[in-house]
Coordinates of C-alpha atoms in Angstrom, one line a residue:
X1330 CA -7.9 60.0 19.7
X1331 CA -6.7 58.0 22.7
X1332 CA -9.5 55.4 22.0
X1333 CA -8.4 55.1 18.3
X1334 CA -4.8 54.7 19.4
X1335 CA -5.8 51.9 21.8
X1336 CA -7.7 50.1 19.0
X1337 CA -4.8 50.4 16.6
X1338 CA -2.2 49.3 19.1
X1339 CA -4.3 46.3 20.3
X1340 CA -4.8 45.0 16.7
X1341 CA -1.2 45.6 15.5
X1342 CA -0.4 41.8 15.5
X1343 CA -3.5 40.7 13.7
X1344 CA -4.4 43.4 11.2
X1345 CA -3.0 46.3 9.2
X1346 CA -4.4 49.5 10.4
X1347 CA -4.2 53.0 8.9
X1348 CA -5.3 56.1 10.7
X1349 CA -6.5 59.0 8.5
X1350 CA -7.2 62.4 10.1
X1351 CA -8.7 65.7 8.9
X1352 CA -5.1 66.9 8.4
X1353 CA -4.5 64.1 5.8
X1354 CA -7.7 65.0 3.9
X1355 CA -7.6 68.8 3.9
X1356 CA -10.7 71.0 3.8
X1357 CA -13.6 71.3 1.5
X1358 CA -15.9 68.5 0.4
X1359 CA -14.3 68.1 -3.1
X1360 CA -10.7 67.9 -1.7
X1361 CA -11.7 65.6 1.1
X1362 CA -13.6 63.2 -1.2
X1363 CA -10.8 63.2 -3.8
X1364 CA -8.0 62.5 -1.3
X1365 CA -10.0 59.9 0.5
X1366 CA -10.8 58.1 -2.7
X1367 CA -7.1 58.0 -3.5
X1368 CA -6.5 56.4 -0.1
X1369 CA -9.2 53.8 -0.7
X1370 CA -7.7 52.9 -4.1
X1371 CA -4.2 52.6 -2.6
X1372 CA -5.1 50.7 0.6
X1373 CA -8.2 48.6 -0.5
X1374 CA -9.2 48.1 3.2
X1375 CA -11.7 45.5 4.4
X1376 CA -13.3 47.8 6.9
X1377 CA -13.6 51.6 7.2
X1378 CA -14.0 52.6 10.8
X1379 CA -15.2 56.2 11.3
X1380 CA -14.9 57.8 14.7
X1381 CA -17.3 60.8 14.9
X1382 CA -20.9 62.0 15.3
X1383 CA -22.4 65.2 13.9
X1384 CA -19.4 65.8 11.8
X1385 CA -20.1 66.5 8.1
X1386 CA -16.6 65.4 7.0
X1387 CA -17.0 62.1 8.8
X1388 CA -20.4 61.6 7.1
X1389 CA -18.9 62.4 3.7
X1390 CA -16.2 59.8 4.3
X1391 CA -18.6 57.2 5.4
X1392 CA -20.9 57.8 2.4
X1393 CA -18.0 57.8 0.0
X1394 CA -16.6 54.5 1.3
X1395 CA -20.1 52.9 1.3
X1396 CA -21.0 54.1 -2.1
X1397 CA -17.8 52.5 -3.5
X1398 CA -18.6 49.1 -2.0
X1399 CA -16.6 49.2 1.3
X1400 CA -18.0 48.2 4.7
X1401 CA -18.3 51.0 7.2
X1402 CA -18.3 50.9 11.0
X1403 CA -19.1 54.1 12.9
X1404 CA -18.1 54.8 16.6
X1405 CA -20.3 57.7 17.8
X1406 CA -18.5 58.1 21.2
X1407 CA -21.6 59.0 23.1
X1408 CA -22.6 61.6 20.6
X1409 CA -26.2 60.2 20.3
X1410 CA -26.9 60.4 24.0
X1411 CA -30.1 62.3 24.9
X1412 CA -28.2 65.1 26.7
X1413 CA -26.1 65.6 23.6
X1414 CA -29.1 65.4 21.2
X1415 CA -30.9 68.1 23.2
X1416 CA -28.2 70.7 23.0
X1417 CA -29.3 73.2 20.4
X1418 CA -31.5 70.5 18.9
X1419 CA -33.5 72.7 16.5
X1420 CA -30.6 75.0 15.6
X1421 CA -27.8 72.4 15.1
X1422 CA -28.9 68.8 15.6
X1423 CA -32.1 68.6 13.6
X1424 CA -30.5 70.0 10.4
X1425 CA -27.6 67.6 10.7
X1426 CA -30.0 64.6 11.3
X1427 CA -31.9 65.5 8.2
X1428 CA -28.8 66.3 6.2
X1429 CA -26.5 63.3 7.0
X1430 CA -26.4 62.0 10.6
X1431 CA -29.4 59.7 10.3
X1432 CA -28.3 58.3 7.0
X1433 CA -24.8 57.6 8.3
X1434 CA -26.1 55.7 11.3
X1435 CA -28.8 53.9 9.4
X1436 CA -26.7 52.7 6.5
X1437 CA -23.4 51.8 8.0
X1438 CA -22.6 48.1 8.6
X1439 CA -22.5 48.5 12.4
X1440 CA -22.5 51.1 15.1
X1441 CA -19.8 50.7 17.8
X1442 CA -20.7 52.0 21.3
X1443 CA -18.0 52.6 24.0
X1444 CA -20.2 51.3 26.8
X1445 CA -23.4 49.4 27.5
X1446 CA -25.1 52.7 28.4
X1447 CA -24.0 54.2 25.1
X1448 CA -25.3 51.1 23.2
X1449 CA -28.7 51.4 25.0
X1450 CA -29.0 55.1 24.2
X1451 CA -28.3 54.4 20.5
X1452 CA -30.8 51.5 20.5
X1453 CA -33.5 53.7 22.0
X1454 CA -33.3 56.0 19.0
X1455 CA -34.5 53.2 16.8
X1456 CA -32.1 54.3 14.0
X1457 CA -30.0 51.1 13.9
X1458 CA -30.3 47.5 15.0
X1459 CA -26.7 46.5 14.4
X1460 CA -25.1 47.9 17.6
X1461 CA -22.0 46.4 19.2
X1462 CA -19.9 47.5 22.1
X1463 CA -16.1 47.9 22.5
X1464 CA -15.5 49.5 25.9
X1465 CA -12.9 52.2 26.2
X1466 CA -9.8 50.3 27.3
X1467 CA -8.6 53.0 29.6
X1468 CA -11.9 53.4 31.4
X1469 CA -12.8 49.6 31.5
X1470 CA -9.2 48.5 32.2
X1471 CA -9.3 45.9 29.5
X1472 CA -6.1 44.4 28.1
X1473 CA -4.9 44.8 24.5
X1474 CA -5.7 41.2 23.9
X1475 CA -9.3 41.6 25.1
X1476 CA -9.8 44.8 23.0
X1477 CA -8.2 43.1 20.0
X1478 CA -10.5 40.1 20.2
X1479 CA -13.6 42.3 20.6
X1480 CA -12.8 44.6 17.6
X1481 CA -11.7 41.7 15.3
X1482 CA -14.8 39.7 16.2
X1483 CA -16.9 42.7 15.1
X1484 CA -14.9 43.0 11.8
X1485 CA -15.2 39.3 11.2
X1486 CA -18.9 39.4 11.9
X1487 CA -19.4 42.1 9.2
X1488 CA -17.3 40.2 6.7
X1489 CA -18.9 36.9 7.4
X1490 CA -22.4 38.4 7.1
X1491 CA -21.6 39.9 3.7
X1492 CA -19.4 37.0 2.4
X1493 CA -21.4 36.8 -0.9
X1494 CA -20.2 40.3 -1.8
X1495 CA -16.6 39.1 -1.6
X1496 CA -16.8 35.5 -2.8
X1497 CA -14.7 35.0 -6.0
X1498 CA -15.5 33.3 -9.3
X1499 CA -12.6 30.9 -8.5
X1500 CA -14.2 30.0 -5.1
X1501 CA -17.6 29.4 -6.7
X1502 CA -16.0 27.3 -9.5
X1503 CA -14.2 25.2 -6.8
X1504 CA -17.5 24.7 -5.0
X1505 CA -19.3 23.7 -8.1
X1506 CA -16.6 21.3 -9.2
X1507 CA -16.6 19.5 -5.8
X1508 CA -20.4 19.3 -5.7
X1509 CA -20.7 18.1 -9.3
X1510 CA -18.1 15.3 -8.5
X1511 CA -20.0 14.3 -5.4
X1512 CA -23.3 14.0 -7.3
X1513 CA -22.1 11.5 -9.9
X1514 CA -21.2 7.9 -9.2
X1515 CA -17.5 7.4 -8.3
X1516 CA -15.3 7.3 -11.4
X1517 CA -17.9 8.5 -13.9
X1518 CA -16.2 11.9 -14.3
X1519 CA -12.8 12.7 -15.5
X1520 CA -10.5 13.9 -12.8
X1521 CA -9.0 17.4 -13.1
X1522 CA -6.2 19.2 -11.4
X1523 CA -7.6 21.5 -8.8
X1524 CA -5.8 24.6 -7.5
X1525 CA -6.8 26.0 -4.1
X1526 CA -4.3 28.9 -4.2
X1527 CA -5.9 32.2 -3.1
X1528 CA -9.2 30.6 -2.1
X1529 CA -10.9 31.7 1.1
X1530 CA -12.1 28.5 2.7
X1531 CA -13.9 30.5 5.4
X1532 CA -16.2 32.0 2.7
X1533 CA -16.5 28.6 0.9
X1534 CA -17.6 26.9 4.1
X1535 CA -20.1 29.6 5.0
X1536 CA -21.6 29.4 1.4
X1537 CA -21.8 25.6 1.7
X1538 CA -23.5 25.8 5.1
X1539 CA -26.1 28.4 3.9
X1540 CA -26.8 26.2 0.8
X1541 CA -26.8 22.9 2.7
X1542 CA -24.1 21.4 0.6
X1543 CA -21.2 21.0 3.1
X1544 CA -21.4 17.2 2.9
X1545 CA -21.3 17.3 -0.9
X1546 CA -18.5 19.8 -0.9
X1547 CA -16.2 17.7 1.4
X1548 CA -17.1 14.5 -0.4
X1549 CA -16.2 16.0 -3.8
X1550 CA -12.9 17.5 -2.4
X1551 CA -12.0 14.1 -1.0
X1552 CA -12.6 12.4 -4.4
X1553 CA -10.3 15.0 -6.0
X1554 CA -7.7 14.5 -3.2
X1555 CA -7.9 18.1 -2.2
X1556 CA -6.9 18.7 1.4
X1557 CA -9.2 21.4 2.8
X1558 CA -8.7 23.0 6.3
X1559 CA -11.0 21.8 9.0
X1560 CA -14.5 23.1 8.7
X1561 CA -15.2 25.9 11.2
X1562 CA -18.3 25.9 13.4
X1563 CA -20.4 28.0 11.0
X1564 CA -23.6 27.8 13.0
X1565 CA -21.7 29.3 16.0
X1566 CA -20.4 32.2 13.9
X1567 CA -21.7 35.6 15.0
X1568 CA -23.4 37.0 11.9
X1569 CA -25.9 39.8 11.7
X1570 CA -29.4 39.0 10.6
X1571 CA -30.1 40.0 6.9
X1572 CA -33.3 41.0 5.4
X1573 CA -34.8 38.3 3.3
X1574 CA -35.6 39.2 -0.2
X1575 CA -38.8 38.0 -1.8
X1576 CA -38.2 34.8 -3.6
X1577 CA -40.4 35.0 -6.8
X1578 CA -39.5 31.5 -7.8
X1579 CA -40.3 29.6 -4.6
X1580 CA -43.9 28.8 -5.7
X1581 CA -42.6 27.4 -9.0
X1582 CA -40.1 25.2 -7.2
X1583 CA -43.0 24.0 -5.0
X1584 CA -45.0 23.1 -8.1
X1585 CA -42.1 21.3 -9.7
X1586 CA -41.6 19.4 -6.5
X1587 CA -45.3 18.3 -6.5
X1588 CA -44.9 17.1 -10.1
X1589 CA -41.7 15.2 -9.3
X1590 CA -43.3 13.6 -6.2
X1591 CA -46.3 12.5 -8.4
X1592 CA -44.2 11.2 -11.3
X1593 CA -41.3 9.8 -9.3
X1594 CA -42.7 8.4 -6.0
X1595 CA -40.3 8.5 -3.1
X1596 CA -38.2 11.3 -4.6
X1597 CA -36.5 13.4 -1.8
X1598 CA -36.1 17.0 -2.6
X1599 CA -35.5 19.8 -0.1
X1600 CA -36.8 23.2 -1.1
X1601 CA -34.6 25.2 1.2
X1602 CA -33.8 28.9 1.5
X1603 CA -30.6 30.7 2.3
X1604 CA -30.5 33.5 4.9
X1605 CA -31.1 36.0 2.1
X1606 CA -34.2 34.2 0.9
X1607 CA -32.7 32.6 -2.2
X1608 CA -33.4 28.9 -3.0
X1609 CA -30.5 26.8 -1.8
X1610 CA -28.0 25.1 -4.1
X1611 CA -29.0 21.9 -2.4
X1612 CA -32.5 22.1 -4.0
X1613 CA -30.9 22.1 -7.5
X1614 CA -28.7 19.2 -6.6
X1615 CA -31.7 17.1 -5.4
X1616 CA -33.7 17.8 -8.5
X1617 CA -30.7 16.9 -10.7
X1618 CA -30.1 13.6 -8.9
X1619 CA -33.8 12.7 -9.1
X1620 CA -34.1 13.4 -12.8
X1621 CA -30.7 11.8 -13.7
X1622 CA -30.8 8.7 -11.6
X1623 CA -34.5 7.7 -11.5
X1624 CA -36.7 6.1 -14.2
X1625 CA -39.9 8.0 -14.9
X1626 CA -42.5 8.7 -17.6
X1627 CA -41.0 11.8 -19.4
X1628 CA -44.1 12.4 -21.5
X1629 CA -46.3 12.5 -18.3
X1630 CA -43.7 14.8 -16.7
X1631 CA -43.8 17.2 -19.6
X1632 CA -47.6 17.2 -19.6
X1633 CA -47.7 18.0 -15.9
X1634 CA -45.2 20.8 -16.3
X1635 CA -47.4 22.4 -19.0
X1636 CA -50.6 22.0 -16.9
X1637 CA -48.9 23.7 -13.9
X1638 CA -47.7 26.6 -16.1
X1639 CA -44.1 26.2 -15.2
X1640 CA -42.6 25.2 -18.6
X1641 CA -40.3 28.2 -19.0
X1642 CA -39.2 27.9 -15.3
X1643 CA -38.4 24.2 -15.7
X1644 CA -36.6 24.8 -18.9
X1645 CA -34.3 27.3 -17.1
X1646 CA -33.7 24.9 -14.3
X1647 CA -32.7 22.2 -16.7
X1648 CA -30.3 24.6 -18.4
X1649 CA -28.7 25.4 -15.1
X1650 CA -28.3 21.7 -14.4
X1651 CA -26.9 21.1 -17.8
X1652 CA -24.3 23.8 -17.2
X1653 CA -23.5 23.0 -13.6
X1654 CA -23.7 19.2 -13.4
X1655 CA -23.6 18.0 -17.0
X1656 CA -27.2 16.8 -17.3
X1657 CA -27.6 15.3 -20.7
X1658 CA -30.5 16.1 -23.1
X1659 CA -31.7 12.5 -22.9
X1660 CA -32.6 12.9 -19.3
X1661 CA -34.6 16.1 -19.7
X1662 CA -38.4 15.9 -20.0
X1663 CA -38.4 19.2 -22.0
X1664 CA -35.7 21.1 -23.8
X1665 CA -33.5 23.4 -21.7
X1666 CA -33.7 27.2 -22.0
X1667 CA -31.0 29.7 -21.2

């Protein structure tokens, strides 16, 4: 409890912290879950930090929070050390590993160790790769400011890694409006009033960096006269590695690029991928600019698309460009498809 108090005290000036104990939740799985859900609904926290190992109530809380879309951090406090694991392993530890302990460690956003030794012992288990260390302030004689910076950097790291879960429709609309404005010649689009109230520019800048549209974003914002805060050093942000999903459309994009290069010599299109494996927004921008502002043989283009077997794919891309950037039918080699 002393460790928890240190963390809460050190972050008092930079975050709102609420400590929930067993006493607050009662006993019995049904009561604990119901009371905890009420707390989640009331507080709507960014991070749930669980302090326990081998405790079924802690595992229930972590699972409940995670299953309702909240990010969870778990401090095991040396509970996964070999000497602890060996105590009554077959009688007590193994049933708990199978029942809940492994899943809690495996699926939480990050494991917090209280020392480098603790972190190494968790790493050796091979259950979790996302392991960070916040030394016990009393044992390591760290100041509140040092502890605060450590814990807040970990929370920021989790939020920055999962920014796409939290990005809002308004933020995406702002990004799209700025990019659309930047893609067209100056003065060709009607200016609109742009509200930036409630927008998280940190998320906006991370999205722009991952999709290689930072330059387009800032150019469009300047045209609109929107003052954005300075761009943070996104490449230097500590983010966890994410597993790349298989991009089923990457081959179709490659085929489309080959056709464009053949029909429109000198066309520059970057087929990039975001950290999650999705095709970048910049790719769509490049295709739009190529089709809208270059002369080419549309009949030949349509024939090549058909030969490559990507007619439906191209029709969907054209629809996206029509919706996002205002591409007119007269500049499409084939009809768009929703």
